[in-house]
Amino acid sequence: MLLTLILCVGDAFSLTF
């Protein structure tokens, strides 16, 4: 789903920054 994708991307961003 789109929401899950956004959550995954947000989590990856948090890990990066």
Coordinates of N, CA and C in Angstrom, one line a residue:
M1 N 0.8 -1.2 0.0 CA 0.0 0.0 0.0 C 0.9 1.3 0.0
L2 N 0.3 2.4 -0.4 CA 1.0 3.6 -0.5 C 1.5 4.1 0.9
L3 N 0.5 4.0 1.9 CA 0.9 4.4 3.3 C 2.0 3.7 3.8
T4 N 2.1 2.4 3.6 CA 3.2 1.5 4.1 C 4.5 2.0 3.4
L5 N 4.4 2.3 2.1 CA 5.6 2.7 1.4 C 6.2 4.0 2.0
I6 N 5.2 5.0 2.3 CA 5.7 6.2 2.9 C 6.3 6.0 4.2
L7 N 5.7 5.1 5.0 CA 6.2 4.8 6.4 C 7.6 4.2 6.3
C8 N 7.8 3.3 5.3 CA 9.1 2.7 5.1 C 10.2 3.8 4.7
V9 N 9.8 4.7 3.8 CA 10.7 5.7 3.3 C 11.0 6.7 4.5
G10 N 10.0 7.0 5.3 CA 10.2 7.9 6.4 C 11.2 7.2 7.5
D11 N 11.0 5.9 7.7 CA 11.9 5.2 8.6 C 13.3 5.2 8.1
A12 N 13.5 5.0 6.8 CA 14.8 5.0 6.2 C 15.5 6.4 6.4
F13 N 14.6 7.4 6.2 CA 15.1 8.8 6.3 C 15.6 9.1 7.7
S14 N 14.8 8.6 8.7 CA 15.1 8.8 10.1 C 16.5 8.1 10.4
L15 N 16.7 6.9 9.9 CA 17.9 6.2 10.1 C 19.1 6.9 9.5
T16 N 18.9 7.5 8.3 CA 19.9 8.2 7.6 C 20.3 9.5 8.3
F17 N 19.3 10.3 8.8 CA 19.6 11.5 9.5 C 19.5 11.5 11.0

